[in-house]
PDB file of C-alpha atoms in Angstrom:
ATOM      1  CA  ASP M   1     -32.345   0.890  -1.581  1.00  0.00           C
ATOM      2  CA  SER M   2     -32.439   1.870   2.195  1.00  0.00           C
ATOM      3  CA  GLY M   3     -35.037  -1.113   2.648  1.00  0.00           C
ATOM      4  CA  VAL M   4     -37.597   1.234   4.085  1.00  0.00           C
ATOM      5  CA  THR M   5     -40.875   1.073   1.547  1.00  0.00           C
ATOM      6  CA  GLN M   6     -42.964   3.877   0.992  1.00  0.00           C
ATOM      7  CA  THR M   7     -46.859   3.808  -0.808  1.00  0.00           C
ATOM      8  CA  PRO M   8     -47.563   5.386  -2.798  1.00  0.00           C
ATOM      9  CA  LYS M   9     -45.092   7.572  -4.377  1.00  0.00           C
ATOM     10  CA  HIS M  10     -47.264  10.085  -5.483  1.00  0.00           C
ATOM     11  CA  LEU M  11     -50.644  11.198  -4.500  1.00  0.00           C
ATOM     12  CA  ILE M  12     -52.991  14.129  -5.545  1.00  0.00           C
ATOM     13  CA  THR M  13     -56.178  14.875  -3.537  1.00  0.00           C
ATOM     14  CA  ALA M  14     -58.648  17.716  -3.447  1.00  0.00           C
ATOM     15  CA  THR M  15     -59.135  19.569  -0.177  1.00  0.00           C
ATOM     16  CA  GLY M  16     -61.324  18.467   2.326  1.00  0.00           C
ATOM     17  CA  GLN M  17     -60.074  15.108   1.587  1.00  0.00           C
ATOM     18  CA  ARG M  18     -58.450  11.985   3.711  1.00  0.00           C
ATOM     19  CA  VAL M  19     -55.585  10.188   2.396  1.00  0.00           C
ATOM     20  CA  THR M  20     -53.353   7.176   4.268  1.00  0.00           C
ATOM     21  CA  LEU M  21     -49.665   7.276   3.242  1.00  0.00           C
ATOM     22  CA  ARG M  22     -48.157   3.663   4.307  1.00  0.00           C
ATOM     23  CA  CYS M  23     -44.799   2.782   5.484  1.00  0.00           C
ATOM     24  CA  SER M  24     -42.518  -0.427   5.699  1.00  0.00           C
ATOM     25  CA  PRO M  25     -39.356  -0.261   7.704  1.00  0.00           C
ATOM     26  CA  ARG M  26     -36.689  -2.240   7.258  1.00  0.00           C
ATOM     27  CA  SER M  27     -36.851  -5.900   8.183  1.00  0.00           C
ATOM     28  CA  GLY M  28     -36.016  -6.197  11.841  1.00  0.00           C
ATOM     29  CA  ASP M  29     -36.326  -2.371  12.688  1.00  0.00           C
ATOM     30  CA  LEU M  30     -38.765  -1.560  15.404  1.00  0.00           C
ATOM     31  CA  SER M  31     -38.745   2.156  15.166  1.00  0.00           C
ATOM     32  CA  VAL M  32     -40.586   4.347  12.646  1.00  0.00           C
ATOM     33  CA  TYR M  33     -40.367   7.864  12.697  1.00  0.00           C
ATOM     34  CA  TRP M  34     -42.430  10.386   9.922  1.00  0.00           C
ATOM     35  CA  TYR M  35     -41.101  13.718   8.719  1.00  0.00           C
ATOM     36  CA  GLN M  36     -42.666  16.168   6.486  1.00  0.00           C
ATOM     37  CA  GLN M  37     -40.554  17.970   3.973  1.00  0.00           C
ATOM     38  CA  SER M  38     -42.230  21.432   2.545  1.00  0.00           C
ATOM     39  CA  LEU M  39     -40.790  24.475   0.896  1.00  0.00           C
ATOM     40  CA  ASP M  40     -41.662  27.036   3.780  1.00  0.00           C
ATOM     41  CA  GLN M  41     -41.259  24.738   7.028  1.00  0.00           C
ATOM     42  CA  GLY M  42     -38.100  22.457   5.571  1.00  0.00           C
ATOM     43  CA  LEU M  43     -37.682  19.039   6.869  1.00  0.00           C
ATOM     44  CA  GLN M  44     -40.010  18.595  10.345  1.00  0.00           C
ATOM     45  CA  PHE M  45     -40.270  15.443  12.657  1.00  0.00           C
ATOM     46  CA  LEU M  46     -43.865  14.551  12.699  1.00  0.00           C
ATOM     47  CA  ILE M  47     -44.212  11.484  15.093  1.00  0.00           C
ATOM     48  CA  GLN M  48     -42.427   8.394  16.256  1.00  0.00           C
ATOM     49  CA  TYR M  49     -43.710   5.023  16.871  1.00  0.00           C
ATOM     50  CA  TYR M  50     -41.649   2.080  18.555  1.00  0.00           C
ATOM     51  CA  ASN M  51     -42.908  -1.491  18.621  1.00  0.00           C
ATOM     52  CA  GLY M  52     -46.434  -0.469  18.439  1.00  0.00           C
ATOM     53  CA  GLU M  53     -46.629   2.484  20.734  1.00  0.00           C
ATOM     54  CA  GLU M  54     -46.119   6.349  20.115  1.00  0.00           C
ATOM     55  CA  ARG M  55     -42.875   7.499  21.655  1.00  0.00           C
ATOM     56  CA  ALA M  56     -42.574  10.904  20.756  1.00  0.00           C
ATOM     57  CA  LYS M  57     -44.594  13.646  19.090  1.00  0.00           C
ATOM     58  CA  GLY M  58     -43.383  16.734  17.149  1.00  0.00           C
ATOM     59  CA  ASN M  59     -45.104  19.496  15.055  1.00  0.00           C
ATOM     60  CA  ILE M  60     -48.225  17.210  13.912  1.00  0.00           C
ATOM     61  CA  LEU M  61     -51.469  18.756  13.432  1.00  0.00           C
ATOM     62  CA  GLU M  62     -54.429  17.523  15.079  1.00  0.00           C
ATOM     63  CA  ARG M  63     -55.877  16.590  11.612  1.00  0.00           C
ATOM     64  CA  PHE M  64     -52.754  14.315  11.242  1.00  0.00           C
ATOM     65  CA  SER M  65     -52.434  10.981  12.914  1.00  0.00           C
ATOM     66  CA  ALA M  66     -50.592   7.495  12.839  1.00  0.00           C
ATOM     67  CA  GLN M  67     -50.217   4.227  14.071  1.00  0.00           C
ATOM     68  CA  GLN M  68     -47.740   1.170  13.607  1.00  0.00           C
ATOM     69  CA  PHE M  69     -49.364  -1.977  13.512  1.00  0.00           C
ATOM     70  CA  PRO M  70     -48.192  -5.813  14.884  1.00  0.00           C
ATOM     71  CA  ASP M  71     -46.309  -6.499  11.578  1.00  0.00           C
ATOM     72  CA  LEU M  72     -44.437  -3.073  12.171  1.00  0.00           C
ATOM     73  CA  HIS M  73     -45.647  -1.118   9.119  1.00  0.00           C
ATOM     74  CA  SER M  74     -47.017   2.368   9.892  1.00  0.00           C
ATOM     75  CA  GLU M  75     -49.712   4.595   8.488  1.00  0.00           C
ATOM     76  CA  LEU M  76     -50.118   8.124   8.777  1.00  0.00           C
ATOM     77  CA  ASN M  77     -53.597   9.536   8.111  1.00  0.00           C
ATOM     78  CA  LEU M  78     -53.970  13.013   7.062  1.00  0.00           C
ATOM     79  CA  SER M  79     -57.286  14.364   7.097  1.00  0.00           C
ATOM     80  CA  SER M  80     -59.507  17.757   6.123  1.00  0.00           C
ATOM     81  CA  LEU M  81     -56.600  18.425   3.907  1.00  0.00           C
ATOM     82  CA  GLU M  82     -55.689  21.861   3.058  1.00  0.00           C
ATOM     83  CA  LEU M  83     -53.589  23.040   0.146  1.00  0.00           C
ATOM     84  CA  GLY M  84     -50.645  23.803   2.747  1.00  0.00           C
ATOM     85  CA  ASP M  85     -50.363  20.285   3.496  1.00  0.00           C
ATOM     86  CA  SER M  86     -48.849  19.557   0.031  1.00  0.00           C
ATOM     87  CA  ALA M  87     -45.277  18.168   0.722  1.00  0.00           C
ATOM     88  CA  LEU M  88     -42.973  15.199   0.478  1.00  0.00           C
ATOM     89  CA  TYR M  89     -43.817  12.764   3.431  1.00  0.00           C
ATOM     90  CA  PHE M  90     -40.722  10.742   4.978  1.00  0.00           C
ATOM     91  CA  CYS M  91     -40.858   7.404   6.851  1.00  0.00           C
ATOM     92  CA  ALA M  92     -37.561   6.428   8.092  1.00  0.00           C
ATOM     93  CA  SER M  93     -36.653   3.100  10.686  1.00  0.00           C
ATOM     94  CA  SER M  94     -34.064   2.551  12.746  1.00  0.00           C
ATOM     95  CA  VAL M  95     -33.483  -0.744  14.736  1.00  0.00           C
ATOM     96  CA  SER M  96     -34.227   0.355  17.820  1.00  0.00           C
ATOM     97  CA  ALA M  97     -34.525   3.808  20.064  1.00  0.00           C
ATOM     98  CA  GLY M  98     -31.219   3.597  21.451  1.00  0.00           C
ATOM     99  CA  LYS M  99     -28.411   6.326  21.008  1.00  0.00           C
ATOM    100  CA  ASN M 100     -26.058   4.646  18.362  1.00  0.00           C
ATOM    101  CA  THR M 101     -28.850   3.811  16.009  1.00  0.00           C
ATOM    102  CA  GLU M 102     -28.866   4.599  12.370  1.00  0.00           C
ATOM    103  CA  ALA M 103     -32.408   5.939  10.802  1.00  0.00           C
ATOM    104  CA  PHE M 104     -32.687   4.878   7.274  1.00  0.00           C
ATOM    105  CA  PHE M 105     -35.209   6.683   5.379  1.00  0.00           C
ATOM    106  CA  GLY M 106     -37.684   5.865   2.259  1.00  0.00           C
ATOM    107  CA  GLN M 107     -38.295   7.564  -0.844  1.00  0.00           C
ATOM    108  CA  GLY M 108     -41.179   9.424   0.307  1.00  0.00           C
ATOM    109  CA  THR M 109     -44.514  10.010  -0.789  1.00  0.00           C
ATOM    110  CA  ARG M 110     -44.914  13.335  -2.560  1.00  0.00           C
ATOM    111  CA  LEU M 111     -48.517  14.618  -1.754  1.00  0.00           C
ATOM    112  CA  THR M 112     -50.109  17.183  -3.862  1.00  0.00           C
ATOM    113  CA  VAL M 113     -53.368  18.870  -2.577  1.00  0.00           C
ATOM    114  CA  VAL M 114     -55.584  21.071  -5.238  1.00  0.00           C
TER     115      VAL M 114
ATOM    116  CA  ALA I   1     -35.496  24.126  21.981  1.00  0.00           C
ATOM    117  CA  GLN I   2     -32.536  22.902  19.795  1.00  0.00           C
ATOM    118  CA  THR I   3     -32.151  24.393  16.305  1.00  0.00           C
ATOM    119  CA  VAL I   4     -29.820  23.909  13.451  1.00  0.00           C
ATOM    120  CA  THR I   5     -28.704  26.536  11.135  1.00  0.00           C
ATOM    121  CA  GLN I   6     -27.572  26.155   7.766  1.00  0.00           C
ATOM    122  CA  SER I   7     -26.584  29.756   6.597  1.00  0.00           C
ATOM    123  CA  GLN I   8     -25.704  29.270   2.824  1.00  0.00           C
ATOM    124  CA  PRO I   9     -28.837  28.183   0.942  1.00  0.00           C
ATOM    125  CA  GLU I  10     -26.576  27.539  -2.117  1.00  0.00           C
ATOM    126  CA  MET I  11     -23.137  26.830  -2.921  1.00  0.00           C
ATOM    127  CA  SER I  12     -20.742  26.176  -5.866  1.00  0.00           C
ATOM    128  CA  VAL I  13     -17.652  24.009  -6.664  1.00  0.00           C
ATOM    129  CA  GLN I  14     -15.663  23.210  -9.607  1.00  0.00           C
ATOM    130  CA  GLU I  15     -15.250  19.515 -10.365  1.00  0.00           C
ATOM    131  CA  ALA I  16     -12.221  17.964  -8.377  1.00  0.00           C
ATOM    132  CA  GLU I  17     -12.118  20.901  -6.088  1.00  0.00           C
ATOM    133  CA  THR I  18     -12.906  21.358  -2.345  1.00  0.00           C
ATOM    134  CA  VAL I  19     -15.872  22.976  -0.792  1.00  0.00           C
ATOM    135  CA  THR I  20     -17.286  23.256   3.199  1.00  0.00           C
ATOM    136  CA  LEU I  21     -20.829  23.707   4.073  1.00  0.00           C
ATOM    137  CA  SER I  22     -21.555  25.247   7.269  1.00  0.00           C
ATOM    138  CA  CYS I  23     -23.700  24.245  10.099  1.00  0.00           C
ATOM    139  CA  THR I  24     -24.373  25.528  13.815  1.00  0.00           C
ATOM    140  CA  TYR I  25     -26.756  24.056  16.520  1.00  0.00           C
ATOM    141  CA  ASP I  26     -27.912  25.222  19.383  1.00  0.00           C
ATOM    142  CA  THR I  27     -28.380  22.817  22.525  1.00  0.00           C
ATOM    143  CA  SER I  28     -27.947  22.416  26.166  1.00  0.00           C
ATOM    144  CA  GLU I  29     -27.166  19.070  25.866  1.00  0.00           C
ATOM    145  CA  SER I  30     -23.825  17.618  26.314  1.00  0.00           C
ATOM    146  CA  ASP I  31     -24.745  14.170  24.471  1.00  0.00           C
ATOM    147  CA  TYR I  32     -26.067  13.906  21.458  1.00  0.00           C
ATOM    148  CA  TYR I  33     -25.308  13.016  17.612  1.00  0.00           C
ATOM    149  CA  LEU I  34     -24.879  15.153  14.212  1.00  0.00           C
ATOM    150  CA  PHE I  35     -25.504  14.298  10.924  1.00  0.00           C
ATOM    151  CA  TRP I  36     -25.238  15.585   7.316  1.00  0.00           C
ATOM    152  CA  TYR I  37     -27.480  14.055   4.981  1.00  0.00           C
ATOM    153  CA  LYS I  38     -27.617  14.346   1.323  1.00  0.00           C
ATOM    154  CA  GLN I  39     -30.619  14.221  -1.222  1.00  0.00           C
ATOM    155  CA  PRO I  40     -30.011  13.925  -4.806  1.00  0.00           C
ATOM    156  CA  PRO I  41     -32.964  14.998  -7.350  1.00  0.00           C
ATOM    157  CA  SER I  42     -34.419  11.377  -6.953  1.00  0.00           C
ATOM    158  CA  ARG I  43     -35.240  12.827  -2.691  1.00  0.00           C
ATOM    159  CA  GLN I  44     -33.797   9.823  -1.294  1.00  0.00           C
ATOM    160  CA  MET I  45     -32.083  10.976   2.126  1.00  0.00           C
ATOM    161  CA  ILE I  46     -28.824   9.507   2.173  1.00  0.00           C
ATOM    162  CA  LEU I  47     -26.706   9.433   5.092  1.00  0.00           C
ATOM    163  CA  VAL I  48     -23.307  10.901   4.235  1.00  0.00           C
ATOM    164  CA  ILE I  49     -21.396  10.951   7.839  1.00  0.00           C
ATOM    165  CA  ARG I  50     -22.023  11.425  11.853  1.00  0.00           C
ATOM    166  CA  GLN I  51     -20.421  12.499  14.576  1.00  0.00           C
ATOM    167  CA  GLU I  52     -21.026  11.443  18.441  1.00  0.00           C
ATOM    168  CA  ALA I  53     -20.503  14.715  20.540  1.00  0.00           C
ATOM    169  CA  TYR I  54     -18.517  13.249  23.013  1.00  0.00           C
ATOM    170  CA  LYS I  55     -16.086  12.058  20.587  1.00  0.00           C
ATOM    171  CA  GLN I  56     -13.135  14.778  19.677  1.00  0.00           C
ATOM    172  CA  GLN I  57     -12.032  12.980  16.702  1.00  0.00           C
ATOM    173  CA  ASN I  58     -13.684  14.381  13.747  1.00  0.00           C
ATOM    174  CA  ALA I  59     -15.463  11.784  11.876  1.00  0.00           C
ATOM    175  CA  THR I  60     -14.205  10.961   8.329  1.00  0.00           C
ATOM    176  CA  GLU I  61     -15.762   8.839   5.367  1.00  0.00           C
ATOM    177  CA  ASN I  62     -13.462   8.987   2.272  1.00  0.00           C
ATOM    178  CA  ARG I  63     -13.924  12.194   0.465  1.00  0.00           C
ATOM    179  CA  PHE I  64     -16.226  13.799   3.057  1.00  0.00           C
ATOM    180  CA  SER I  65     -14.965  14.788   6.645  1.00  0.00           C
ATOM    181  CA  VAL I  66     -16.240  17.263   9.152  1.00  0.00           C
ATOM    182  CA  ASN I  67     -14.585  19.846  11.722  1.00  0.00           C
ATOM    183  CA  PHE I  68     -16.688  19.722  14.846  1.00  0.00           C
ATOM    184  CA  GLN I  69     -16.286  22.305  17.077  1.00  0.00           C
ATOM    185  CA  LYS I  70     -18.254  21.466  20.138  1.00  0.00           C
ATOM    186  CA  ALA I  71     -17.730  24.551  22.007  1.00  0.00           C
ATOM    187  CA  ALA I  72     -18.445  26.790  19.171  1.00  0.00           C
ATOM    188  CA  LYS I  73     -21.449  24.357  18.212  1.00  0.00           C
ATOM    189  CA  SER I  74     -20.420  24.233  14.973  1.00  0.00           C
ATOM    190  CA  PHE I  75     -20.539  21.310  12.374  1.00  0.00           C
ATOM    191  CA  SER I  76     -19.295  21.866   9.092  1.00  0.00           C
ATOM    192  CA  LEU I  77     -19.085  19.289   6.234  1.00  0.00           C
ATOM    193  CA  LYS I  78     -15.639  19.130   3.646  1.00  0.00           C
ATOM    194  CA  ILE I  79     -15.825  17.410   0.346  1.00  0.00           C
ATOM    195  CA  SER I  80     -12.512  16.870  -1.350  1.00  0.00           C
ATOM    196  CA  ASP I  81     -12.055  16.151  -4.705  1.00  0.00           C
ATOM    197  CA  SER I  82     -15.761  17.175  -5.660  1.00  0.00           C
ATOM    198  CA  GLN I  83     -17.730  15.063  -8.299  1.00  0.00           C
ATOM    199  CA  LEU I  84     -20.654  15.742 -10.563  1.00  0.00           C
ATOM    200  CA  GLY I  85     -22.708  13.091  -8.201  1.00  0.00           C
ATOM    201  CA  ASP I  86     -22.074  15.180  -5.231  1.00  0.00           C
ATOM    202  CA  ALA I  87     -24.539  17.560  -6.822  1.00  0.00           C
ATOM    203  CA  ALA I  88     -27.574  17.858  -4.140  1.00  0.00           C
ATOM    204  CA  MET I  89     -29.258  19.288  -1.309  1.00  0.00           C
ATOM    205  CA  TYR I  90     -27.458  18.617   1.859  1.00  0.00           C
ATOM    206  CA  PHE I  91     -29.037  18.726   5.335  1.00  0.00           C
ATOM    207  CA  CYS I  92     -27.087  18.981   8.961  1.00  0.00           C
ATOM    208  CA  ALA I  93     -29.264  17.541  11.163  1.00  0.00           C
ATOM    209  CA  TYR I  94     -28.995  17.074  15.159  1.00  0.00           C
ATOM    210  CA  ARG I  95     -30.161  13.983  17.256  1.00  0.00           C
ATOM    211  CA  GLY I  96     -30.361  14.897  20.845  1.00  0.00           C
ATOM    212  CA  PRO I  97     -30.196  12.098  23.849  1.00  0.00           C
ATOM    213  CA  PHE I  98     -32.920   9.591  24.348  1.00  0.00           C
ATOM    214  CA  TYR I  99     -35.048  10.807  27.305  1.00  0.00           C
ATOM    215  CA  GLY I 100     -37.835  12.728  28.112  1.00  0.00           C
ATOM    216  CA  GLY I 101     -39.504  14.080  24.961  1.00  0.00           C
ATOM    217  CA  SER I 102     -36.982  13.179  22.309  1.00  0.00           C
ATOM    218  CA  GLN I 103     -36.589   9.405  21.431  1.00  0.00           C
ATOM    219  CA  GLY I 104     -33.950   9.924  18.503  1.00  0.00           C
ATOM    220  CA  ASN I 105     -35.884  11.973  16.086  1.00  0.00           C
ATOM    221  CA  LEU I 106     -33.951  14.174  13.785  1.00  0.00           C
ATOM    222  CA  ILE I 107     -33.874  18.209  14.088  1.00  0.00           C
ATOM    223  CA  PHE I 108     -32.928  19.371  10.341  1.00  0.00           C
ATOM    224  CA  GLY I 109     -31.346  22.431   8.605  1.00  0.00           C
ATOM    225  CA  LYS I 110     -32.880  24.258   6.100  1.00  0.00           C
ATOM    226  CA  GLY I 111     -30.611  23.037   3.550  1.00  0.00           C
ATOM    227  CA  THR I 112     -27.582  23.873   1.070  1.00  0.00           C
ATOM    228  CA  LYS I 113     -28.165  23.145  -2.598  1.00  0.00           C
ATOM    229  CA  LEU I 114     -24.831  22.268  -4.002  1.00  0.00           C
ATOM    230  CA  SER I 115     -24.091  22.693  -7.242  1.00  0.00           C
ATOM    231  CA  VAL I 116     -20.789  21.107  -8.818  1.00  0.00           C
ATOM    232  CA  LYS I 117     -19.504  22.741 -12.161  1.00  0.00           C
ATOM    233  CA  PRO I 118     -17.725  20.587 -14.812  1.00  0.00           C
TER     234      PRO I 118
END
């Protein structure tokens, strides 16, 4: 158990809908990263938050957004869902954004868009 | 942009034997980290081993070791005495320095699926 909790574990929804994925980082971790794992694109970095502020953006679509709350949990919002958004979404956390910090991954949320 | 390439989509090894998974990367940076992650069927991403670019000594964790060739930008993973529990997807990942647009996010290769035969 990495200490990073993601909910829900599985999510099935229809095209055009909006969903929210939740991540609770390890106790004390200030940095949260979101990754998408799909068959065609592999594992891709989406976005990072550090202590409530956005720090870096990767290949995140405009239909997707995220935020980190004062209690440090983070939510990834996916809207106007398309079939191609079906993927495994991972959250990872680390104690800081420093060089020698290890990122711990949650078990992921499997999103299926039908 | 940094890239990570794993040229072996699938590998197979006999139990108790040794297997080496390949990884190459491209970067213009001199200060970075490299990682191998294991993803079993449970989907959990598990850190296997990591290497700091400025350290010449190859990292070792029990049965897992790396061959880090900085000039060649090569970072292979050797698994000794393979066990059935080693069967999984293995991902090579790069993490760049903490400035500019990079804040510690990982760049992953496409992965190598390792099968272990009893």
